[in-house]
Amino acid sequence: MKALISLLLSCSVMLTAHASQSAEEQEGVPQVAYVTLAPALVGNFGEGARLKFFKADLSLRVTGKDNEDKVKHHEPLIRNQLVMLFSQQTEAAMAAPEARETLRVEALKQVQAVLTGEEGQPLVEDLLFNNLIIQ
């Protein structure tokens, strides 16, 4: 009976040590975060007599809490740059799926350029359209 209790205690100690080691390993790995630009970006675009509008829900992928905080700090400048980019687009650039991908890549480059200018590094790894509505 003492041998069984001793065996159970040693197994319990080993499992606890493994669980704490696993938690420590996870803390050392930077976590991916998505910074959602809220509220959605809204504006007009295109040329001609009739105004066209866009509404874009975006998320920015960053790694690490520090980078997430820096991106949130510069959110007003990022939002301004993106609104200016979207307002310069044509209807064709906003409507076609291939053109939307081109716009997404250009928007990512713009965000990275802003953050490189402010922080010395791009910080944002990817830009995702959660929703893009044109009217």
mmCIF file of N, CA and C in Angstrom:
data_model
loop_
_atom_site.group_PDB
_atom_site.id
_atom_site.type_symbol
_atom_site.label_atom_id
_atom_site.label_comp_id
_atom_site.label_asym_id
_atom_site.label_seq_id
_atom_site.Cartn_x
_atom_site.Cartn_y
_atom_site.Cartn_z
ATOM 1 N N MET A 1 0.822 -1.184 0.000
ATOM 2 C CA MET A 1 0.000 0.000 0.000
ATOM 3 C C MET A 1 0.870 1.252 0.000
ATOM 4 N N LYS A 2 1.952 1.241 0.811
ATOM 5 C CA LYS A 2 2.861 2.388 0.842
ATOM 6 C C LYS A 2 3.522 2.575 -0.523
ATOM 7 N N ALA A 3 3.815 1.484 -1.190
ATOM 8 C CA ALA A 3 4.450 1.561 -2.513
ATOM 9 C C ALA A 3 3.501 2.206 -3.514
ATOM 10 N N LEU A 4 2.210 1.884 -3.428
ATOM 11 C CA LEU A 4 1.220 2.463 -4.330
ATOM 12 C C LEU A 4 1.081 3.961 -4.088
ATOM 13 N N ILE A 5 1.027 4.361 -2.832
ATOM 14 C CA ILE A 5 0.918 5.784 -2.496
ATOM 15 C C ILE A 5 2.168 6.521 -2.957
ATOM 16 N N SER A 6 3.312 5.927 -2.744
ATOM 17 C CA SER A 6 4.573 6.532 -3.173
ATOM 18 C C SER A 6 4.607 6.688 -4.697
ATOM 19 N N LEU A 7 4.142 5.685 -5.401
ATOM 20 C CA LEU A 7 4.102 5.733 -6.862
ATOM 21 C C LEU A 7 3.147 6.825 -7.345
ATOM 22 N N LEU A 8 1.978 6.926 -6.730
ATOM 23 C CA LEU A 8 1.011 7.950 -7.108
ATOM 24 C C LEU A 8 1.549 9.354 -6.838
ATOM 25 N N LEU A 9 2.218 9.537 -5.721
ATOM 26 C CA LEU A 9 2.785 10.846 -5.396
ATOM 27 C C LEU A 9 3.876 11.239 -6.391
ATOM 28 N N SER A 10 4.729 10.297 -6.745
ATOM 29 C CA SER A 10 5.792 10.622 -7.704
ATOM 30 C C SER A 10 5.207 10.941 -9.080
ATOM 31 N N CYS A 11 4.157 10.226 -9.481
ATOM 32 C CA CYS A 11 3.500 10.529 -10.766
ATOM 33 C C CYS A 11 2.863 11.909 -10.721
ATOM 34 N N SER A 12 2.256 12.254 -9.605
ATOM 35 C CA SER A 12 1.627 13.559 -9.447
ATOM 36 C C SER A 12 2.656 14.673 -9.540
ATOM 37 N N VAL A 13 3.805 14.493 -8.920
ATOM 38 C CA VAL A 13 4.867 15.490 -8.972
ATOM 39 C C VAL A 13 5.383 15.642 -10.395
ATOM 40 N N MET A 14 5.545 14.527 -11.102
ATOM 41 C CA MET A 14 6.035 14.588 -12.474
ATOM 42 C C MET A 14 5.030 15.300 -13.387
ATOM 43 N N LEU A 15 3.742 15.035 -13.218
ATOM 44 C CA LEU A 15 2.723 15.685 -14.043
ATOM 45 C C LEU A 15 2.675 17.183 -13.765
ATOM 46 N N THR A 16 2.792 17.570 -12.509
ATOM 47 C CA THR A 16 2.782 18.984 -12.148
ATOM 48 C C THR A 16 3.985 19.696 -12.750
ATOM 49 N N ALA A 17 5.145 19.071 -12.686
ATOM 50 C CA ALA A 17 6.351 19.665 -13.259
ATOM 51 C C ALA A 17 6.219 19.814 -14.770
ATOM 52 N N HIS A 18 5.640 18.816 -15.425
ATOM 53 C CA HIS A 18 5.446 18.877 -16.876
ATOM 54 C C HIS A 18 4.461 19.988 -17.241
ATOM 55 N N ALA A 19 3.380 20.141 -16.480
ATOM 56 C CA ALA A 19 2.378 21.169 -16.756
ATOM 57 C C ALA A 19 2.979 22.559 -16.591
ATOM 58 N N SER A 20 3.789 22.771 -15.549
ATOM 59 C CA SER A 20 4.385 24.094 -15.357
ATOM 60 C C SER A 20 5.431 24.369 -16.438
ATOM 61 N N GLN A 21 6.157 23.350 -16.873
ATOM 62 C CA GLN A 21 7.134 23.532 -17.948
ATOM 63 C C GLN A 21 6.409 23.900 -19.239
ATOM 64 N N SER A 22 5.289 23.262 -19.519
ATOM 65 C CA SER A 22 4.525 23.552 -20.715
ATOM 66 C C SER A 22 4.009 24.994 -20.689
ATOM 67 N N ALA A 23 3.545 25.454 -19.530
ATOM 68 C CA ALA A 23 3.065 26.830 -19.408
ATOM 69 C C ALA A 23 4.206 27.818 -19.613
ATOM 70 N N GLU A 24 5.392 27.509 -19.086
ATOM 71 C CA GLU A 24 6.541 28.384 -19.266
ATOM 72 C C GLU A 24 6.941 28.455 -20.730
ATOM 73 N N GLU A 25 6.893 27.329 -21.441
ATOM 74 C CA GLU A 25 7.235 27.320 -22.860
ATOM 75 C C GLU A 25 6.267 28.188 -23.646
ATOM 76 N N GLN A 26 4.990 28.150 -23.298
ATOM 77 C CA GLN A 26 4.001 28.956 -24.002
ATOM 78 C C GLN A 26 4.211 30.439 -23.745
ATOM 79 N N GLU A 27 4.647 30.796 -22.525
ATOM 80 C CA GLU A 27 4.881 32.199 -22.218
ATOM 81 C C GLU A 27 6.049 32.757 -23.010
ATOM 82 N N GLY A 28 7.032 31.926 -23.324
ATOM 83 C CA GLY A 28 8.197 32.374 -24.062
ATOM 84 C C GLY A 28 7.924 32.608 -25.538
ATOM 85 N N VAL A 29 6.866 32.033 -26.066
ATOM 86 C CA VAL A 29 6.528 32.164 -27.483
ATOM 87 C C VAL A 29 5.598 33.369 -27.650
ATOM 88 N N PRO A 30 5.963 34.328 -28.505
ATOM 89 C CA PRO A 30 5.079 35.469 -28.730
ATOM 90 C C PRO A 30 3.741 35.010 -29.308
ATOM 91 N N GLN A 31 2.674 35.564 -28.812
ATOM 92 C CA GLN A 31 1.336 35.190 -29.236
ATOM 93 C C GLN A 31 0.860 36.092 -30.376
ATOM 94 N N VAL A 32 0.181 35.500 -31.328
ATOM 95 C CA VAL A 32 -0.402 36.248 -32.440
ATOM 96 C C VAL A 32 -1.676 36.912 -31.953
ATOM 97 N N ALA A 33 -1.856 38.173 -32.339
ATOM 98 C CA ALA A 33 -3.060 38.916 -31.967
ATOM 99 C C ALA A 33 -3.617 39.595 -33.213
ATOM 100 N N TYR A 34 -4.909 39.830 -33.198
ATOM 101 C CA TYR A 34 -5.569 40.539 -34.288
ATOM 102 C C TYR A 34 -6.144 41.832 -33.725
ATOM 103 N N VAL A 35 -5.705 42.944 -34.264
ATOM 104 C CA VAL A 35 -6.181 44.255 -33.846
ATOM 105 C C VAL A 35 -7.261 44.673 -34.840
ATOM 106 N N THR A 36 -8.491 44.744 -34.368
ATOM 107 C CA THR A 36 -9.601 45.145 -35.229
ATOM 108 C C THR A 36 -9.740 46.658 -35.191
ATOM 109 N N LEU A 37 -9.772 47.260 -36.359
ATOM 110 C CA LEU A 37 -9.970 48.704 -36.433
ATOM 111 C C LEU A 37 -11.462 48.978 -36.305
ATOM 112 N N ALA A 38 -11.849 49.430 -35.135
ATOM 113 C CA ALA A 38 -13.260 49.680 -34.865
ATOM 114 C C ALA A 38 -13.429 51.127 -34.441
ATOM 115 N N PRO A 39 -14.425 51.799 -34.914
ATOM 116 C CA PRO A 39 -15.461 51.341 -35.825
ATOM 117 C C PRO A 39 -14.917 51.149 -37.240
ATOM 118 N N ALA A 40 -15.761 50.594 -38.084
ATOM 119 C CA ALA A 40 -15.375 50.329 -39.473
ATOM 120 C C ALA A 40 -15.010 51.633 -40.179
ATOM 121 N N LEU A 41 -14.130 51.511 -41.175
ATOM 122 C CA LEU A 41 -13.777 52.668 -41.998
ATOM 123 C C LEU A 41 -14.906 52.919 -42.987
ATOM 124 N N VAL A 42 -15.361 54.153 -43.059
ATOM 125 C CA VAL A 42 -16.458 54.509 -43.956
ATOM 126 C C VAL A 42 -16.056 55.763 -44.711
ATOM 127 N N GLY A 43 -16.341 55.782 -46.019
ATOM 128 C CA GLY A 43 -16.026 56.962 -46.811
ATOM 129 C C GLY A 43 -16.583 56.832 -48.214
ATOM 130 N N ASN A 44 -16.263 57.809 -49.052
ATOM 131 C CA ASN A 44 -16.707 57.742 -50.444
ATOM 132 C C ASN A 44 -15.494 57.574 -51.338
ATOM 133 N N PHE A 45 -15.744 57.111 -52.577
ATOM 134 C CA PHE A 45 -14.666 56.838 -53.516
ATOM 135 C C PHE A 45 -15.169 56.992 -54.929
ATOM 136 N N GLY A 46 -14.251 56.912 -55.866
ATOM 137 C CA GLY A 46 -14.606 56.925 -57.282
ATOM 138 C C GLY A 46 -14.723 58.327 -57.842
ATOM 139 N N GLU A 47 -15.032 58.344 -59.116
ATOM 140 C CA GLU A 47 -15.182 59.606 -59.835
ATOM 141 C C GLU A 47 -16.566 59.653 -60.457
ATOM 142 N N GLY A 48 -16.975 60.820 -60.850
ATOM 143 C CA GLY A 48 -18.259 60.957 -61.519
ATOM 144 C C GLY A 48 -19.249 61.725 -60.673
ATOM 145 N N ALA A 49 -20.454 61.860 -61.232
ATOM 146 C CA ALA A 49 -21.479 62.655 -60.570
ATOM 147 C C ALA A 49 -22.085 61.944 -59.362
ATOM 148 N N ARG A 50 -22.171 60.636 -59.431
ATOM 149 C CA ARG A 50 -22.813 59.875 -58.350
ATOM 150 C C ARG A 50 -21.761 59.423 -57.338
ATOM 151 N N LEU A 51 -21.990 59.712 -56.071
ATOM 152 C CA LEU A 51 -21.061 59.293 -55.033
ATOM 153 C C LEU A 51 -21.190 57.801 -54.760
ATOM 154 N N LYS A 52 -20.073 57.175 -54.551
ATOM 155 C CA LYS A 52 -20.045 55.762 -54.171
ATOM 156 C C LYS A 52 -19.432 55.687 -52.780
ATOM 157 N N PHE A 53 -19.922 54.756 -51.980
ATOM 158 C CA PHE A 53 -19.479 54.654 -50.595
ATOM 159 C C PHE A 53 -18.854 53.296 -50.333
ATOM 160 N N PHE A 54 -17.947 53.259 -49.347
ATOM 161 C CA PHE A 54 -17.363 51.999 -48.897
ATOM 162 C C PHE A 54 -17.462 51.911 -47.381
ATOM 163 N N LYS A 55 -17.536 50.698 -46.927
ATOM 164 C CA LYS A 55 -17.455 50.404 -45.497
ATOM 165 C C LYS A 55 -16.524 49.202 -45.376
ATOM 166 N N ALA A 56 -15.432 49.381 -44.659
ATOM 167 C CA ALA A 56 -14.419 48.326 -44.554
ATOM 168 C C ALA A 56 -14.172 47.983 -43.085
ATOM 169 N N ASP A 57 -14.404 46.717 -42.742
ATOM 170 C CA ASP A 57 -14.046 46.190 -41.425
ATOM 171 C C ASP A 57 -12.715 45.479 -41.596
ATOM 172 N N LEU A 58 -11.695 45.936 -40.889
ATOM 173 C CA LEU A 58 -10.341 45.416 -41.061
ATOM 174 C C LEU A 58 -9.776 44.904 -39.753
ATOM 175 N N SER A 59 -8.887 43.927 -39.874
ATOM 176 C CA SER A 59 -8.094 43.458 -38.739
ATOM 177 C C SER A 59 -6.641 43.397 -39.172
ATOM 178 N N LEU A 60 -5.769 43.721 -38.226
ATOM 179 C CA LEU A 60 -4.330 43.683 -38.472
ATOM 180 C C LEU A 60 -3.724 42.589 -37.612
ATOM 181 N N ARG A 61 -2.924 41.715 -38.220
ATOM 182 C CA ARG A 61 -2.290 40.625 -37.474
ATOM 183 C C ARG A 61 -0.900 41.063 -37.015
ATOM 184 N N VAL A 62 -0.668 40.944 -35.703
ATOM 185 C CA VAL A 62 0.622 41.283 -35.105
ATOM 186 C C VAL A 62 1.055 40.135 -34.202
ATOM 187 N N THR A 63 2.336 40.111 -33.881
ATOM 188 C CA THR A 63 2.858 39.100 -32.966
ATOM 189 C C THR A 63 3.399 39.803 -31.740
ATOM 190 N N GLY A 64 2.858 39.439 -30.578
ATOM 191 C CA GLY A 64 3.348 39.975 -29.316
ATOM 192 C C GLY A 64 2.492 41.107 -28.794
ATOM 193 N N LYS A 65 2.369 41.152 -27.486
ATOM 194 C CA LYS A 65 1.556 42.174 -26.810
ATOM 195 C C LYS A 65 2.140 43.571 -27.031
ATOM 196 N N ASP A 66 3.462 43.684 -27.019
ATOM 197 C CA ASP A 66 4.107 44.983 -27.213
ATOM 198 C C ASP A 66 3.761 45.567 -28.575
ATOM 199 N N ASN A 67 3.835 44.750 -29.624
ATOM 200 C CA ASN A 67 3.487 45.209 -30.972
ATOM 201 C C ASN A 67 2.007 45.555 -31.070
ATOM 202 N N GLU A 68 1.178 44.771 -30.405
ATOM 203 C CA GLU A 68 -0.265 45.062 -30.399
ATOM 204 C C GLU A 68 -0.525 46.437 -29.783
ATOM 205 N N ASP A 69 0.130 46.738 -28.677
ATOM 206 C CA ASP A 69 -0.042 48.037 -28.022
ATOM 207 C C ASP A 69 0.442 49.180 -28.910
ATOM 208 N N LYS A 70 1.556 48.978 -29.594
ATOM 209 C CA LYS A 70 2.086 50.017 -30.480
ATOM 210 C C LYS A 70 1.136 50.279 -31.644
ATOM 211 N N VAL A 71 0.580 49.224 -32.213
ATOM 212 C CA VAL A 71 -0.364 49.390 -33.326
ATOM 213 C C VAL A 71 -1.608 50.137 -32.847
ATOM 214 N N LYS A 72 -2.111 49.790 -31.678
ATOM 215 C CA LYS A 72 -3.284 50.492 -31.134
ATOM 216 C C LYS A 72 -2.974 51.971 -30.886
ATOM 217 N N HIS A 73 -1.752 52.244 -30.446
ATOM 218 C CA HIS A 73 -1.347 53.632 -30.203
ATOM 219 C C HIS A 73 -1.379 54.451 -31.492
ATOM 220 N N HIS A 74 -0.976 53.851 -32.607
ATOM 221 C CA HIS A 74 -0.917 54.556 -33.885
ATOM 222 C C HIS A 74 -2.171 54.359 -34.734
ATOM 223 N N GLU A 75 -3.224 53.837 -34.146
ATOM 224 C CA GLU A 75 -4.446 53.556 -34.905
ATOM 225 C C GLU A 75 -5.011 54.782 -35.629
ATOM 226 N N PRO A 76 -5.053 55.966 -35.028
ATOM 227 C CA PRO A 76 -5.594 57.121 -35.782
ATOM 228 C C PRO A 76 -4.825 57.401 -37.075
ATOM 229 N N LEU A 77 -3.516 57.310 -37.039
ATOM 230 C CA LEU A 77 -2.716 57.536 -38.239
ATOM 231 C C LEU A 77 -2.935 56.428 -39.269
ATOM 232 N N ILE A 78 -3.045 55.204 -38.801
ATOM 233 C CA ILE A 78 -3.319 54.065 -39.693
ATOM 234 C C ILE A 78 -4.672 54.240 -40.361
ATOM 235 N N ARG A 79 -5.693 54.596 -39.577
ATOM 236 C CA ARG A 79 -7.039 54.783 -40.114
ATOM 237 C C ARG A 79 -7.039 55.875 -41.191
ATOM 238 N N ASN A 80 -6.357 56.987 -40.918
ATOM 239 C CA ASN A 80 -6.290 58.080 -41.882
ATOM 240 C C ASN A 80 -5.663 57.612 -43.188
ATOM 241 N N GLN A 81 -4.564 56.897 -43.093
ATOM 242 C CA GLN A 81 -3.872 56.423 -44.293
ATOM 243 C C GLN A 81 -4.770 55.485 -45.105
ATOM 244 N N LEU A 82 -5.500 54.610 -44.417
ATOM 245 C CA LEU A 82 -6.375 53.667 -45.123
ATOM 246 C C LEU A 82 -7.571 54.356 -45.755
ATOM 247 N N VAL A 83 -8.165 55.321 -45.071
ATOM 248 C CA VAL A 83 -9.292 56.061 -45.657
ATOM 249 C C VAL A 83 -8.830 56.800 -46.907
ATOM 250 N N MET A 84 -7.652 57.403 -46.838
ATOM 251 C CA MET A 84 -7.119 58.106 -48.019
ATOM 252 C C MET A 84 -6.883 57.129 -49.176
ATOM 253 N N LEU A 85 -6.346 55.954 -48.883
ATOM 254 C CA LEU A 85 -6.117 54.944 -49.918
ATOM 255 C C LEU A 85 -7.432 54.500 -50.546
ATOM 256 N N PHE A 86 -8.419 54.165 -49.735
ATOM 257 C CA PHE A 86 -9.695 53.673 -50.258
ATOM 258 C C PHE A 86 -10.429 54.761 -51.048
ATOM 259 N N SER A 87 -10.330 56.001 -50.621
ATOM 260 C CA SER A 87 -11.054 57.067 -51.312
ATOM 261 C C SER A 87 -10.464 57.352 -52.689
ATOM 262 N N GLN A 88 -9.239 56.926 -52.956
ATOM 263 C CA GLN A 88 -8.606 57.131 -54.260
ATOM 264 C C GLN A 88 -8.918 56.011 -55.254
ATOM 265 N N GLN A 89 -9.630 54.981 -54.824
ATOM 266 C CA GLN A 89 -9.883 53.822 -55.678
ATOM 267 C C GLN A 89 -11.017 54.076 -56.660
ATOM 268 N N THR A 90 -11.003 53.305 -57.738
ATOM 269 C CA THR A 90 -12.100 53.328 -58.700
ATOM 270 C C THR A 90 -13.099 52.232 -58.323
ATOM 271 N N GLU A 91 -14.247 52.273 -58.949
ATOM 272 C CA GLU A 91 -15.245 51.233 -58.675
ATOM 273 C C GLU A 91 -14.729 49.858 -59.090
ATOM 274 N N ALA A 92 -14.001 49.790 -60.179
ATOM 275 C CA ALA A 92 -13.448 48.509 -60.642
ATOM 276 C C ALA A 92 -12.450 47.946 -59.636
ATOM 277 N N ALA A 93 -11.677 48.812 -59.005
ATOM 278 C CA ALA A 93 -10.680 48.364 -58.030
ATOM 279 C C ALA A 93 -11.321 47.878 -56.736
ATOM 280 N N MET A 94 -12.539 48.305 -56.493
ATOM 281 C CA MET A 94 -13.209 47.904 -55.247
ATOM 282 C C MET A 94 -14.130 46.704 -55.454
ATOM 283 N N ALA A 95 -14.567 46.458 -56.691
ATOM 284 C CA ALA A 95 -15.592 45.451 -56.920
ATOM 285 C C ALA A 95 -15.043 44.061 -57.258
ATOM 286 N N ALA A 96 -14.073 43.967 -58.120
ATOM 287 C CA ALA A 96 -13.582 42.671 -58.590
ATOM 288 C C ALA A 96 -12.774 41.963 -57.499
ATOM 289 N N PRO A 97 -12.965 40.641 -57.350
ATOM 290 C CA PRO A 97 -12.225 39.895 -56.318
ATOM 291 C C PRO A 97 -10.708 40.009 -56.450
ATOM 292 N N GLU A 98 -10.186 39.945 -57.673
ATOM 293 C CA GLU A 98 -8.742 40.054 -57.864
ATOM 294 C C GLU A 98 -8.265 41.450 -57.475
ATOM 295 N N ALA A 99 -9.076 42.446 -57.815
ATOM 296 C CA ALA A 99 -8.725 43.825 -57.488
ATOM 297 C C ALA A 99 -8.778 44.060 -55.985
ATOM 298 N N ARG A 100 -9.694 43.390 -55.296
ATOM 299 C CA ARG A 100 -9.760 43.521 -53.835
ATOM 300 C C ARG A 100 -8.500 42.963 -53.185
ATOM 301 N N GLU A 101 -7.976 41.887 -53.738
ATOM 302 C CA GLU A 101 -6.737 41.318 -53.204
ATOM 303 C C GLU A 101 -5.589 42.296 -53.414
ATOM 304 N N THR A 102 -5.551 42.926 -54.577
ATOM 305 C CA THR A 102 -4.528 43.939 -54.851
ATOM 306 C C THR A 102 -4.668 45.100 -53.872
ATOM 307 N N LEU A 103 -5.903 45.514 -53.619
ATOM 308 C CA LEU A 103 -6.163 46.590 -52.658
ATOM 309 C C LEU A 103 -5.734 46.178 -51.256
ATOM 310 N N ARG A 104 -5.990 44.940 -50.874
ATOM 311 C CA ARG A 104 -5.595 44.443 -49.546
ATOM 312 C C ARG A 104 -4.080 44.491 -49.384
ATOM 313 N N VAL A 105 -3.367 44.060 -50.412
ATOM 314 C CA VAL A 105 -1.897 44.070 -50.366
ATOM 315 C C VAL A 105 -1.384 45.512 -50.288
ATOM 316 N N GLU A 106 -1.974 46.402 -51.057
ATOM 317 C CA GLU A 106 -1.565 47.813 -51.020
ATOM 318 C C GLU A 106 -1.878 48.432 -49.654
ATOM 319 N N ALA A 107 -3.025 48.089 -49.083
ATOM 320 C CA ALA A 107 -3.373 48.596 -47.754
ATOM 321 C C ALA A 107 -2.367 48.104 -46.704
ATOM 322 N N LEU A 108 -1.959 46.847 -46.801
ATOM 323 C CA LEU A 108 -0.951 46.306 -45.886
ATOM 324 C C LEU A 108 0.362 47.074 -46.030
ATOM 325 N N LYS A 109 0.770 47.342 -47.260
ATOM 326 C CA LYS A 109 2.008 48.094 -47.487
ATOM 327 C C LYS A 109 1.921 49.492 -46.881
ATOM 328 N N GLN A 110 0.759 50.124 -47.024
ATOM 329 C CA GLN A 110 0.565 51.471 -46.469
ATOM 330 C C GLN A 110 0.662 51.450 -44.940
ATOM 331 N N VAL A 111 0.029 50.462 -44.327
ATOM 332 C CA VAL A 111 0.069 50.346 -42.865
ATOM 333 C C VAL A 111 1.499 50.092 -42.404
ATOM 334 N N GLN A 112 2.189 49.205 -43.085
ATOM 335 C CA GLN A 112 3.573 48.906 -42.715
ATOM 336 C C GLN A 112 4.469 50.131 -42.906
ATOM 337 N N ALA A 113 4.222 50.918 -43.944
ATOM 338 C CA ALA A 113 5.011 52.130 -44.168
ATOM 339 C C ALA A 113 4.785 53.141 -43.042
ATOM 340 N N VAL A 114 3.537 53.299 -42.621
ATOM 341 C CA VAL A 114 3.231 54.213 -41.515
ATOM 342 C C VAL A 114 3.947 53.768 -40.250
ATOM 343 N N LEU A 115 3.854 52.492 -39.938
ATOM 344 C CA LEU A 115 4.464 51.992 -38.703
ATOM 345 C C LEU A 115 5.990 52.005 -38.776
ATOM 346 N N THR A 116 6.551 51.770 -39.949
ATOM 347 C CA THR A 116 8.003 51.853 -40.097
ATOM 348 C C THR A 116 8.459 53.289 -39.859
ATOM 349 N N GLY A 117 7.704 54.250 -40.355
ATOM 350 C CA GLY A 117 8.030 55.658 -40.138
ATOM 351 C C GLY A 117 7.931 56.068 -38.678
ATOM 352 N N GLU A 118 6.971 55.498 -37.970
ATOM 353 C CA GLU A 118 6.744 55.879 -36.571
ATOM 354 C C GLU A 118 7.563 55.055 -35.582
ATOM 355 N N GLU A 119 7.701 53.759 -35.846
ATOM 356 C CA GLU A 119 8.332 52.847 -34.890
ATOM 357 C C GLU A 119 9.659 52.263 -35.369
ATOM 358 N N GLY A 120 9.987 52.456 -36.646
ATOM 359 C CA GLY A 120 11.228 51.916 -37.170
ATOM 360 C C GLY A 120 11.138 50.486 -37.675
ATOM 361 N N GLN A 121 9.960 49.881 -37.568
ATOM 362 C CA GLN A 121 9.736 48.532 -38.095
ATOM 363 C C GLN A 121 8.260 48.375 -38.439
ATOM 364 N N PRO A 122 7.928 47.461 -39.368
ATOM 365 C CA PRO A 122 6.549 47.379 -39.866
ATOM 366 C C PRO A 122 5.519 46.880 -38.847
ATOM 367 N N LEU A 123 5.877 46.031 -37.905
ATOM 368 C CA LEU A 123 5.033 45.512 -36.825
ATOM 369 C C LEU A 123 3.857 44.649 -37.297
ATOM 370 N N VAL A 124 3.156 45.040 -38.355
ATOM 371 C CA VAL A 124 1.969 44.325 -38.827
ATOM 372 C C VAL A 124 2.384 43.295 -39.867
ATOM 373 N N GLU A 125 1.952 42.058 -39.673
ATOM 374 C CA GLU A 125 2.310 40.969 -40.572
ATOM 375 C C GLU A 125 1.300 40.775 -41.693
ATOM 376 N N ASP A 126 0.035 41.072 -41.408
ATOM 377 C CA ASP A 126 -0.992 40.874 -42.422
ATOM 378 C C ASP A 126 -2.172 41.780 -42.139
ATOM 379 N N LEU A 127 -2.926 42.071 -43.175
ATOM 380 C CA LEU A 127 -4.146 42.858 -43.075
ATOM 381 C C LEU A 127 -5.269 42.008 -43.648
ATOM 382 N N LEU A 128 -6.361 41.925 -42.928
ATOM 383 C CA LEU A 128 -7.486 41.091 -43.346
ATOM 384 C C LEU A 128 -8.746 41.927 -43.486
ATOM 385 N N PHE A 129 -9.465 41.733 -44.579
ATOM 386 C CA PHE A 129 -10.790 42.333 -44.728
ATOM 387 C C PHE A 129 -11.780 41.409 -44.030
ATOM 388 N N ASN A 130 -12.361 41.864 -42.939
ATOM 389 C CA ASN A 130 -13.440 41.101 -42.324
ATOM 390 C C ASN A 130 -14.713 41.286 -43.144
ATOM 391 N N ASN A 131 -14.837 42.476 -43.718
ATOM 392 C CA ASN A 131 -16.013 42.808 -44.516
ATOM 393 C C ASN A 131 -15.666 44.037 -45.354
ATOM 394 N N LEU A 132 -16.032 44.041 -46.610
ATOM 395 C CA LEU A 132 -15.847 45.204 -47.466
ATOM 396 C C LEU A 132 -17.115 45.375 -48.288
ATOM 397 N N ILE A 133 -17.809 46.454 -48.016
ATOM 398 C CA ILE A 133 -19.077 46.738 -48.695
ATOM 399 C C ILE A 133 -18.907 47.998 -49.516
ATOM 400 N N ILE A 134 -19.320 47.924 -50.776
ATOM 401 C CA ILE A 134 -19.324 49.117 -51.627
ATOM 402 C C ILE A 134 -20.747 49.343 -52.130
ATOM 403 N N GLN A 135 -21.079 50.608 -52.306
ATOM 404 C CA GLN A 135 -22.428 50.943 -52.743
ATOM 405 C C GLN A 135 -22.388 52.161 -53.622
#
